[in-house]
mmCIF file of C-alpha atoms in Angstrom:
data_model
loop_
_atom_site.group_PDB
_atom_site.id
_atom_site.type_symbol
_atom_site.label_atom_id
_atom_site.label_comp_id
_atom_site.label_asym_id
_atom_site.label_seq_id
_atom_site.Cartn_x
_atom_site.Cartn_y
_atom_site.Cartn_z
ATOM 1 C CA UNK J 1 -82.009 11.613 137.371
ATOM 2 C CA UNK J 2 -83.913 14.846 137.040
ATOM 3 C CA UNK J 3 -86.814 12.884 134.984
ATOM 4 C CA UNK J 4 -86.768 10.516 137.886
ATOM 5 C CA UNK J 5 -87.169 13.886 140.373
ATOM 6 C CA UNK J 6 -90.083 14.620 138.223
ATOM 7 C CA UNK J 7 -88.184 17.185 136.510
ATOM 8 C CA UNK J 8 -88.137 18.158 132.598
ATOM 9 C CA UNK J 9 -84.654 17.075 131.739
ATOM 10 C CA UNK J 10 -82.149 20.238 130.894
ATOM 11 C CA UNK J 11 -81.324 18.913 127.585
ATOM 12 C CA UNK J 12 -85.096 18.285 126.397
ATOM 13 C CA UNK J 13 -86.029 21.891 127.217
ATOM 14 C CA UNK J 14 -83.624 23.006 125.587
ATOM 15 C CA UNK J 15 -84.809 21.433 122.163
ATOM 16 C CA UNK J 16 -88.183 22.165 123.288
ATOM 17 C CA UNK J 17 -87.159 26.258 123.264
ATOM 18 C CA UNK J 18 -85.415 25.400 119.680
ATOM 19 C CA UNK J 19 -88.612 23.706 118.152
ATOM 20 C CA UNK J 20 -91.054 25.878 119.321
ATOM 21 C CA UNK J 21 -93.273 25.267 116.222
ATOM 22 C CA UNK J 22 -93.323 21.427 116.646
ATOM 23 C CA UNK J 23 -96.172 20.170 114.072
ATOM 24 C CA UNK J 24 -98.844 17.674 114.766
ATOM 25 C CA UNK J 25 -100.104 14.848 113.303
ATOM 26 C CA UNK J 26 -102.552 15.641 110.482
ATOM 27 C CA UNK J 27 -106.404 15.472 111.155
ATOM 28 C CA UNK J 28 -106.426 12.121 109.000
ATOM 29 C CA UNK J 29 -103.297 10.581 110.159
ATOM 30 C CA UNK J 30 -104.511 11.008 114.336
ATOM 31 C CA UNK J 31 -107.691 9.673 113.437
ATOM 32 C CA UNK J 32 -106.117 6.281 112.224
ATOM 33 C CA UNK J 33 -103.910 6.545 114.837
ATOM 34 C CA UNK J 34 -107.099 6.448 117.374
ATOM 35 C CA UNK J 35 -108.207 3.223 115.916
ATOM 36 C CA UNK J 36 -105.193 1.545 117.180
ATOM 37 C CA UNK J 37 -106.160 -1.228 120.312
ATOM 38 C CA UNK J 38 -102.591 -2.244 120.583
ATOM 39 C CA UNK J 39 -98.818 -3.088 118.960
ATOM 40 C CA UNK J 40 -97.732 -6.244 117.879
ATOM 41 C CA UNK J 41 -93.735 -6.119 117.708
ATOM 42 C CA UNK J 42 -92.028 -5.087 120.783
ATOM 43 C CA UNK J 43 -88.478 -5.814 122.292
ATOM 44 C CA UNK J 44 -87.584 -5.986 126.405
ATOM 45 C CA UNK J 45 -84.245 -6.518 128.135
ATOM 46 C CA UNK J 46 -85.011 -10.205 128.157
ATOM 47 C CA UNK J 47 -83.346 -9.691 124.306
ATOM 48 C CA UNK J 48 -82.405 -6.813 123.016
ATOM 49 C CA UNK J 49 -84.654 -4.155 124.511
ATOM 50 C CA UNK J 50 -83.781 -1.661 126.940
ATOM 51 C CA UNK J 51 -86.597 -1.698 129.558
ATOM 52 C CA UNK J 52 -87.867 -4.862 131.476
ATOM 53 C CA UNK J 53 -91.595 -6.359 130.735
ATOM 54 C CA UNK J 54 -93.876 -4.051 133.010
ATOM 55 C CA UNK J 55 -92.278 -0.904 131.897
ATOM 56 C CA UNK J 56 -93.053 -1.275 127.953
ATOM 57 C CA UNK J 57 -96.532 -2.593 129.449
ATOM 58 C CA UNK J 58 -96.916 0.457 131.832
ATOM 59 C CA UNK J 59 -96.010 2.530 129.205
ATOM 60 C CA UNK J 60 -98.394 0.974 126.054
ATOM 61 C CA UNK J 61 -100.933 1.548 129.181
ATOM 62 C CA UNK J 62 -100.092 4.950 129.505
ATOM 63 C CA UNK J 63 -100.965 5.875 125.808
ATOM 64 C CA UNK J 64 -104.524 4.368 125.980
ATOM 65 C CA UNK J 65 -103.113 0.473 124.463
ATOM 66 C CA UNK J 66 -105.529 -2.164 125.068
ATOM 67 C CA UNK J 67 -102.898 -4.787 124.838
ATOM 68 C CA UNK J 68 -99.490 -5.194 123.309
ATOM 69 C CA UNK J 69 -97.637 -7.952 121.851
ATOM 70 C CA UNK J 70 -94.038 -9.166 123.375
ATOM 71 C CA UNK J 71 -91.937 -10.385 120.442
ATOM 72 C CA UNK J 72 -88.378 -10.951 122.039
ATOM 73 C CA UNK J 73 -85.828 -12.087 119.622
ATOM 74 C CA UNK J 74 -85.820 -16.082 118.507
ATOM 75 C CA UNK J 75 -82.356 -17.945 119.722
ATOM 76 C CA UNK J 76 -80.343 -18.274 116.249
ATOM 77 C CA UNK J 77 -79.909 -13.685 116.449
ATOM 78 C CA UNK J 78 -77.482 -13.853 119.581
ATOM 79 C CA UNK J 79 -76.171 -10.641 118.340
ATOM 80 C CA UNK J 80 -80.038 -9.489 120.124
ATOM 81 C CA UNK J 81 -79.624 -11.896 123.239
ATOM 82 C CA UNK J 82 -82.145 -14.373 121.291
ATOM 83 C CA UNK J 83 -84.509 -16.387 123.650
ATOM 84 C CA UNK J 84 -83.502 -20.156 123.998
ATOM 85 C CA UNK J 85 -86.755 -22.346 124.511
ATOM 86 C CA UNK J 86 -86.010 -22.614 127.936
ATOM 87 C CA UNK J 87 -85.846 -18.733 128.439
ATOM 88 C CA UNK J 88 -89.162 -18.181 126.130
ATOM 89 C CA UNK J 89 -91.150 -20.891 128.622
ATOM 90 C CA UNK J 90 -89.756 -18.896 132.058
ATOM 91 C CA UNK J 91 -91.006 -15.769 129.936
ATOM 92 C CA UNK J 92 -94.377 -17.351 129.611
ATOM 93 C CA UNK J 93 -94.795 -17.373 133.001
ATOM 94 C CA UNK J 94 -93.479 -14.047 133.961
ATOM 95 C CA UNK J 95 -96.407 -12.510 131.120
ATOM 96 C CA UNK J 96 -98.654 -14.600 133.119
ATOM 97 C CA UNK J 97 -98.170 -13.165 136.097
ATOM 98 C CA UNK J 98 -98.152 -9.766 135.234
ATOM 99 C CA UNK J 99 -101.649 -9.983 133.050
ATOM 100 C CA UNK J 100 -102.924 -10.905 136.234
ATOM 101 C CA UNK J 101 -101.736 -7.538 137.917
ATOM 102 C CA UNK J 102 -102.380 -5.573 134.440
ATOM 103 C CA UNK J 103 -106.078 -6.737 133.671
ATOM 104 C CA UNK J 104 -107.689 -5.607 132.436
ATOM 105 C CA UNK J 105 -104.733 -4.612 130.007
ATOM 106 C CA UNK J 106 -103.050 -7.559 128.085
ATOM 107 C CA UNK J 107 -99.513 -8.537 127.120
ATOM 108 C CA UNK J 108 -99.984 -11.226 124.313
ATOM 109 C CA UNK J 109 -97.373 -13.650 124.205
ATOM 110 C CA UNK J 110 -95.150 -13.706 121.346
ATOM 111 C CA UNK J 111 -91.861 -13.422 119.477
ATOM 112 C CA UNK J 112 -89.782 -12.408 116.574
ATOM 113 C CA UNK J 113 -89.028 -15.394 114.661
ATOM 114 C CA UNK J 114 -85.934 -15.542 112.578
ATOM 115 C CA UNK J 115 -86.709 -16.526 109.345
ATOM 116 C CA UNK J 116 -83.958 -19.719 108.162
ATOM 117 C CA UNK J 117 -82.356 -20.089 104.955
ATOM 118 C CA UNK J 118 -85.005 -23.149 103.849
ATOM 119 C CA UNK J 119 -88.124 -20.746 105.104
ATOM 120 C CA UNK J 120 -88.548 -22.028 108.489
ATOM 121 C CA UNK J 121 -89.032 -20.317 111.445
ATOM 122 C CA UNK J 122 -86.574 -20.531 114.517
ATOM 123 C CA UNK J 123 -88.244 -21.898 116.887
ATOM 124 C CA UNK J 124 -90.185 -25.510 118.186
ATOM 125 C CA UNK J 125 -93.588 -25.944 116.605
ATOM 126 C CA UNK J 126 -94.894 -26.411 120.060
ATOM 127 C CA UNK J 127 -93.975 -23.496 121.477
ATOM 128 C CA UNK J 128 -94.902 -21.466 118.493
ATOM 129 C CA UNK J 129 -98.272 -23.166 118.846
ATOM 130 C CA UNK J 130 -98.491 -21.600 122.871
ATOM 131 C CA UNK J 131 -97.773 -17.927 121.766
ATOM 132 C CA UNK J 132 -100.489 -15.188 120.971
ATOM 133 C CA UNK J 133 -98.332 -13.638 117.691
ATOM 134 C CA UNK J 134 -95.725 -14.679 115.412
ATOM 135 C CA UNK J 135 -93.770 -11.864 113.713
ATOM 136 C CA UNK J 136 -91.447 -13.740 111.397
ATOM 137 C CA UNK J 137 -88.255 -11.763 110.232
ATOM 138 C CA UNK J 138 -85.622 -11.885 107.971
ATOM 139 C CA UNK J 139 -81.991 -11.110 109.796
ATOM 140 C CA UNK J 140 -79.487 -12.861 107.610
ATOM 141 C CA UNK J 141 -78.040 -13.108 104.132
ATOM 142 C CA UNK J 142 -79.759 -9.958 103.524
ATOM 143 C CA UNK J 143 -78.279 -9.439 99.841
ATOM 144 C CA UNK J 144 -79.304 -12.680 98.550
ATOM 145 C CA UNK J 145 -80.774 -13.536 95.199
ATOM 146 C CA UNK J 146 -84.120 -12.344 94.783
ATOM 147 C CA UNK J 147 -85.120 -16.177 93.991
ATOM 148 C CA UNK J 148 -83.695 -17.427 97.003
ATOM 149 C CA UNK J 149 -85.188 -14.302 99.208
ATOM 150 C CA UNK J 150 -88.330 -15.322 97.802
ATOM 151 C CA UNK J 151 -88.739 -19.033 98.284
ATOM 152 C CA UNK J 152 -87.348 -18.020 101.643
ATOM 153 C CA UNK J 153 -90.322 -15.689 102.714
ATOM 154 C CA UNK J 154 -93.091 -17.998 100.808
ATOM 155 C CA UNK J 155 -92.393 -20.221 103.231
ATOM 156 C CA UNK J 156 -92.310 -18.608 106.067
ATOM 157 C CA UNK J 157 -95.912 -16.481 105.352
ATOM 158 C CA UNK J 158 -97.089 -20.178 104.543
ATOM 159 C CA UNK J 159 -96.131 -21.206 107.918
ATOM 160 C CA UNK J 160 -99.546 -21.382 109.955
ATOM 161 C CA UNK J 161 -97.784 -20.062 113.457
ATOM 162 C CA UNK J 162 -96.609 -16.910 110.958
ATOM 163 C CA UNK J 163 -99.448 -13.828 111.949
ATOM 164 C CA UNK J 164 -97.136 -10.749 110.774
ATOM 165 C CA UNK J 165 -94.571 -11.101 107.961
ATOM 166 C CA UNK J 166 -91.864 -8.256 109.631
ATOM 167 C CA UNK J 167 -90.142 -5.556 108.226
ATOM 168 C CA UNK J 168 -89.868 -7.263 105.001
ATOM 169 C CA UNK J 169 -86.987 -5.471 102.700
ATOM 170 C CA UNK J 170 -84.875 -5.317 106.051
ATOM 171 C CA UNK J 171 -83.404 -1.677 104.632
ATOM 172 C CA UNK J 172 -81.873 0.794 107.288
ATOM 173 C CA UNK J 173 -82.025 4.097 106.046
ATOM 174 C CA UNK J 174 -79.956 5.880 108.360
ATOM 175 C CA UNK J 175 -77.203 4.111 110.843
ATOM 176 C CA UNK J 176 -77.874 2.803 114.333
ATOM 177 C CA UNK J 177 -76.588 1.803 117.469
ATOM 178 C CA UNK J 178 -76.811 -1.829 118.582
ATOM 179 C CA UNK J 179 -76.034 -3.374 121.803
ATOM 180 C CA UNK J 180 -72.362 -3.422 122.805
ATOM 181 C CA UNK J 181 -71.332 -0.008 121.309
ATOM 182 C CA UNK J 182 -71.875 -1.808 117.562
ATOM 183 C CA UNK J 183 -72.847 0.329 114.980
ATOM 184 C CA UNK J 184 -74.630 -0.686 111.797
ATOM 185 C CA UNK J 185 -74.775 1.062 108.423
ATOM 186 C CA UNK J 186 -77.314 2.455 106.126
ATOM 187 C CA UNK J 187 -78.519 -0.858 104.142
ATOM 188 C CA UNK J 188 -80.394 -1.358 100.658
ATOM 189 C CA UNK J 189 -83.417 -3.096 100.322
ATOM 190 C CA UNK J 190 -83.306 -7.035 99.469
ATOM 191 C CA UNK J 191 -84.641 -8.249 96.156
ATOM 192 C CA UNK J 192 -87.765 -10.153 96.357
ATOM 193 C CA UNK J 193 -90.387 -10.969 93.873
ATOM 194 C CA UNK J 194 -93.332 -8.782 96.167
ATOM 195 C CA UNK J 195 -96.141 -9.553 94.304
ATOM 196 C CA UNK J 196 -95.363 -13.210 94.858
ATOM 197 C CA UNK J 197 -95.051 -12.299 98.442
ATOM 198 C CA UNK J 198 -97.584 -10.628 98.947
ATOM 199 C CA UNK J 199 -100.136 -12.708 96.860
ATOM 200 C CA UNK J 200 -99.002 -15.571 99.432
ATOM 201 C CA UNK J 201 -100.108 -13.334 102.572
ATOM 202 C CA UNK J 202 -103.641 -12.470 101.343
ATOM 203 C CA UNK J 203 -103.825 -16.789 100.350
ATOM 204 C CA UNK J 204 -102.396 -17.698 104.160
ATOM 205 C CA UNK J 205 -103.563 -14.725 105.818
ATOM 206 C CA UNK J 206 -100.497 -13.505 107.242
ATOM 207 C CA UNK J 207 -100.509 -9.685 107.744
ATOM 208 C CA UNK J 208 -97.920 -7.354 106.079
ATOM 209 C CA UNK J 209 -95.753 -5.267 108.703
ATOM 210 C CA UNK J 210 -96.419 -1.404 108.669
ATOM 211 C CA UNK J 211 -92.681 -0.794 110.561
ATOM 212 C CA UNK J 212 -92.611 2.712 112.429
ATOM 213 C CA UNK J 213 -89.078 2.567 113.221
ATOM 214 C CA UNK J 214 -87.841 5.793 111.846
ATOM 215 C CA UNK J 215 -84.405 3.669 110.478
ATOM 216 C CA UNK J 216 -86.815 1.310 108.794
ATOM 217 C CA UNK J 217 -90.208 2.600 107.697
ATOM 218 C CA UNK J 218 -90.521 -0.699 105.757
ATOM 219 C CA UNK J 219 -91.777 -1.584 103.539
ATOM 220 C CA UNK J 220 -91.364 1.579 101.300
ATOM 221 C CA UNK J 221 -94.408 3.595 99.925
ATOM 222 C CA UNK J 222 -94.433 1.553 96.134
ATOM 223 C CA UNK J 223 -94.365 -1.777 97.741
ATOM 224 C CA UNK J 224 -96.988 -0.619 100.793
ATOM 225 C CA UNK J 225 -99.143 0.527 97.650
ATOM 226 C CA UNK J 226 -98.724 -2.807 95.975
ATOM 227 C CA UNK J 227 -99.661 -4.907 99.075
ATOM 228 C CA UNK J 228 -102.374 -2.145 99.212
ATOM 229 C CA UNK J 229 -103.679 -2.936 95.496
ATOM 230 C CA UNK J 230 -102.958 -7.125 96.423
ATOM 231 C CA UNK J 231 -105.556 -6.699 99.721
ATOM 232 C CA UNK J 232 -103.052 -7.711 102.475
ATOM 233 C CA UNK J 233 -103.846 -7.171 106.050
ATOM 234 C CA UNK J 234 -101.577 -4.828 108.204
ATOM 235 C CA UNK J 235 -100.240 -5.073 111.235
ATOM 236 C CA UNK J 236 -98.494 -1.334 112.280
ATOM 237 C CA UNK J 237 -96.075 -1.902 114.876
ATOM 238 C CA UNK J 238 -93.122 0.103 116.234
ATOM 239 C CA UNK J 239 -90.823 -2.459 116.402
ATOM 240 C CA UNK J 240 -90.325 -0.680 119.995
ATOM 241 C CA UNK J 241 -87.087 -1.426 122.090
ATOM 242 C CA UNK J 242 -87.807 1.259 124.863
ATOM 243 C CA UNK J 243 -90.826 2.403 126.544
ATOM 244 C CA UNK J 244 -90.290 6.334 124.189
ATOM 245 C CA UNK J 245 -90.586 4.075 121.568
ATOM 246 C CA UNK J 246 -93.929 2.774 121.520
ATOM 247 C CA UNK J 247 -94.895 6.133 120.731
ATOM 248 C CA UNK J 248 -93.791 5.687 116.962
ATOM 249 C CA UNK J 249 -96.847 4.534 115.439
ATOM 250 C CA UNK J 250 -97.803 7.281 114.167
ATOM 251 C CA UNK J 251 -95.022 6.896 111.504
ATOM 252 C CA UNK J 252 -96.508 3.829 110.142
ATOM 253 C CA UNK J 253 -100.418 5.389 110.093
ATOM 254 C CA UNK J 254 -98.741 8.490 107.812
ATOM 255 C CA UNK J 255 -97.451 6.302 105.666
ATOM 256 C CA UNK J 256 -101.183 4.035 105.711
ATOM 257 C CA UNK J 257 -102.983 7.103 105.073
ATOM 258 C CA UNK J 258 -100.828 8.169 102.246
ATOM 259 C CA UNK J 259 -101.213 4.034 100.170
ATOM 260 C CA UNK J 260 -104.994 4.088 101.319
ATOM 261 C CA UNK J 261 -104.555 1.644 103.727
ATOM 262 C CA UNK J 262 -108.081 0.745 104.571
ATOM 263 C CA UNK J 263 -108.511 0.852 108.812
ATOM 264 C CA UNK J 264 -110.465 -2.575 108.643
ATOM 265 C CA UNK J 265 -107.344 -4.409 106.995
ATOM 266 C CA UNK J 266 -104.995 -3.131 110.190
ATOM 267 C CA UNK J 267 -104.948 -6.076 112.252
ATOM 268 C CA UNK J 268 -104.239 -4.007 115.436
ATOM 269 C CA UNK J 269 -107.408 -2.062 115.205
ATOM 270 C CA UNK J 270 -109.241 -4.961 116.483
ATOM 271 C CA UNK J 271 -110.123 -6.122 120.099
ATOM 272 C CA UNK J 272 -107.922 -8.464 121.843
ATOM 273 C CA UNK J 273 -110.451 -10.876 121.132
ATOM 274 C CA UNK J 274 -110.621 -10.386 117.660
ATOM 275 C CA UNK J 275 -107.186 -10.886 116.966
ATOM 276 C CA UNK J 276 -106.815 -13.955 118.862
ATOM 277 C CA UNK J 277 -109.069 -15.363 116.900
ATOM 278 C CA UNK J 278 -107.772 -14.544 114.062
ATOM 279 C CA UNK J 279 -103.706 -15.600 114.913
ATOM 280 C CA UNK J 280 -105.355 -18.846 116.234
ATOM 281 C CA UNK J 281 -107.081 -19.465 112.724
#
């Protein structure tokens, strides 16, 4: 209510007189951060997101976004309010609607895509084919066998809707809330064979997830250096579920600068243009 009045809220000033010494970005890690056009892995309340469509847009607007990327949960994760075909098609049109308010600003169309057991993604091939970007994630039977976590993400990076391979390990590092009042744990990484992985994204061109979230930061530094050394592409995305959110990416860009993560391999320095070519390749 008092933000709403225009008012700073009694509880932030508070930690605002506490942190008087707050420390910004280094010189290196804000210039990255200025190359960014846009995010590619966002949430709204159509799944498990707090905010509705125009406010995550309004507010990627207000921090000088050229576009940003919709990725609502796929239908199998109903624990996020997943998007049934039907739902994903009446969201197409909503998007539609408000890019024409927005211009020249642009919400791309797109999802997060469960990854299945067999490597396929959860959702129809034609509707997959309709959406701007594919961010394919792994949800379930997170402590499988590193074979079986493998031949599961080969498949899914060597899926030609798959543009972003998402937070990859699937770790939590500290617990979180979840809708409902559920709470989920701290969570170790799952065992892959990375180089495999990430040998198949440079071969189908799928771009390796830089994930901001401070619970995630995934992958960790020695595999970000590996995909590094490998020559992936990067996509670093916030993984945003609230408007405050989207301002996370500066996370990712520390942890870019500090693997070398070349600016020209980070998909979402590009135009709008650019990367629409590029997903549609």
């Amino acid at each position: 209510m008092q933000a709403h009045a225009g008012e700073v809220p009694e509880y932030l000033a508070r930690l605002e007189e506490a942190s008087t010494e707050l420390v910004p970005l280094a010189d290196d890690v804000a210039e990255f951060c200025s190359a960014l056009r846009g995010d590619l892995h966002t949430h709204s309340d159509w799944s498990d997101g707090g905010s509705p469509i125009r406010e995550m847009a309004e507010a990627a607007i207000a921090l000088g976004h050229e576009y940003v990327a919709l990725t609502d949960h796929s239908p199998r994760l109903t624990v996020a309010n997943g998007l049934s075909a039907e739902r994903l098609e009446r969201q197409l049109d909503v998007v539609a609607a408000l890019n024409e308010e927005l211009a020249p600003f642009r919400i791309l169309t797109g999802i997060e895509c469960d990854i299945h057991l067999d490597g396929s993604l959860d959702q129809t091939d034609e509707l997959l084919g309709r959406l701007d970007v594919v961010v394919a994630s792994v949800h379930s039977d997170l402590r499988a066998e590193s074979a079986a976590m493998t031949e599961r993400m080969l498949g899914a990076v060597a899926n030609p809707h798959t543009d972003v391979l998402g937070h990859c390990t699937g770790r939590l590092l500290i617990p979180r809330e979840q809708r409902e009042g559920r709470r989920q744990r701290p969570r170790p990484e799952s065992a892959f064979d990375a180089e495999a992985v990430f040998s198949a994204c440079v071969e189908h061109g799928t771009a390796v997830e830089i994930n901001s979230r401070p619970e995630r930061l995934d992958p960790p530094l020695r595999l970000l250096a590996l995909a590094v050394e490998l020559g992936c592409q990067f996509a670093i995305d916030t993984d945003a579920h609230a408007p405050g959110q989207l301002d996370w990416q500066g996370n990712g860009c520390e942890r870019a600068v500090e693997t070398g993560v070349d600016v020209d391999r980070v998909v979402n320095t590009w135009t709008a243009d650019e990367l629409l070519e590029w997903t549609a390749s």
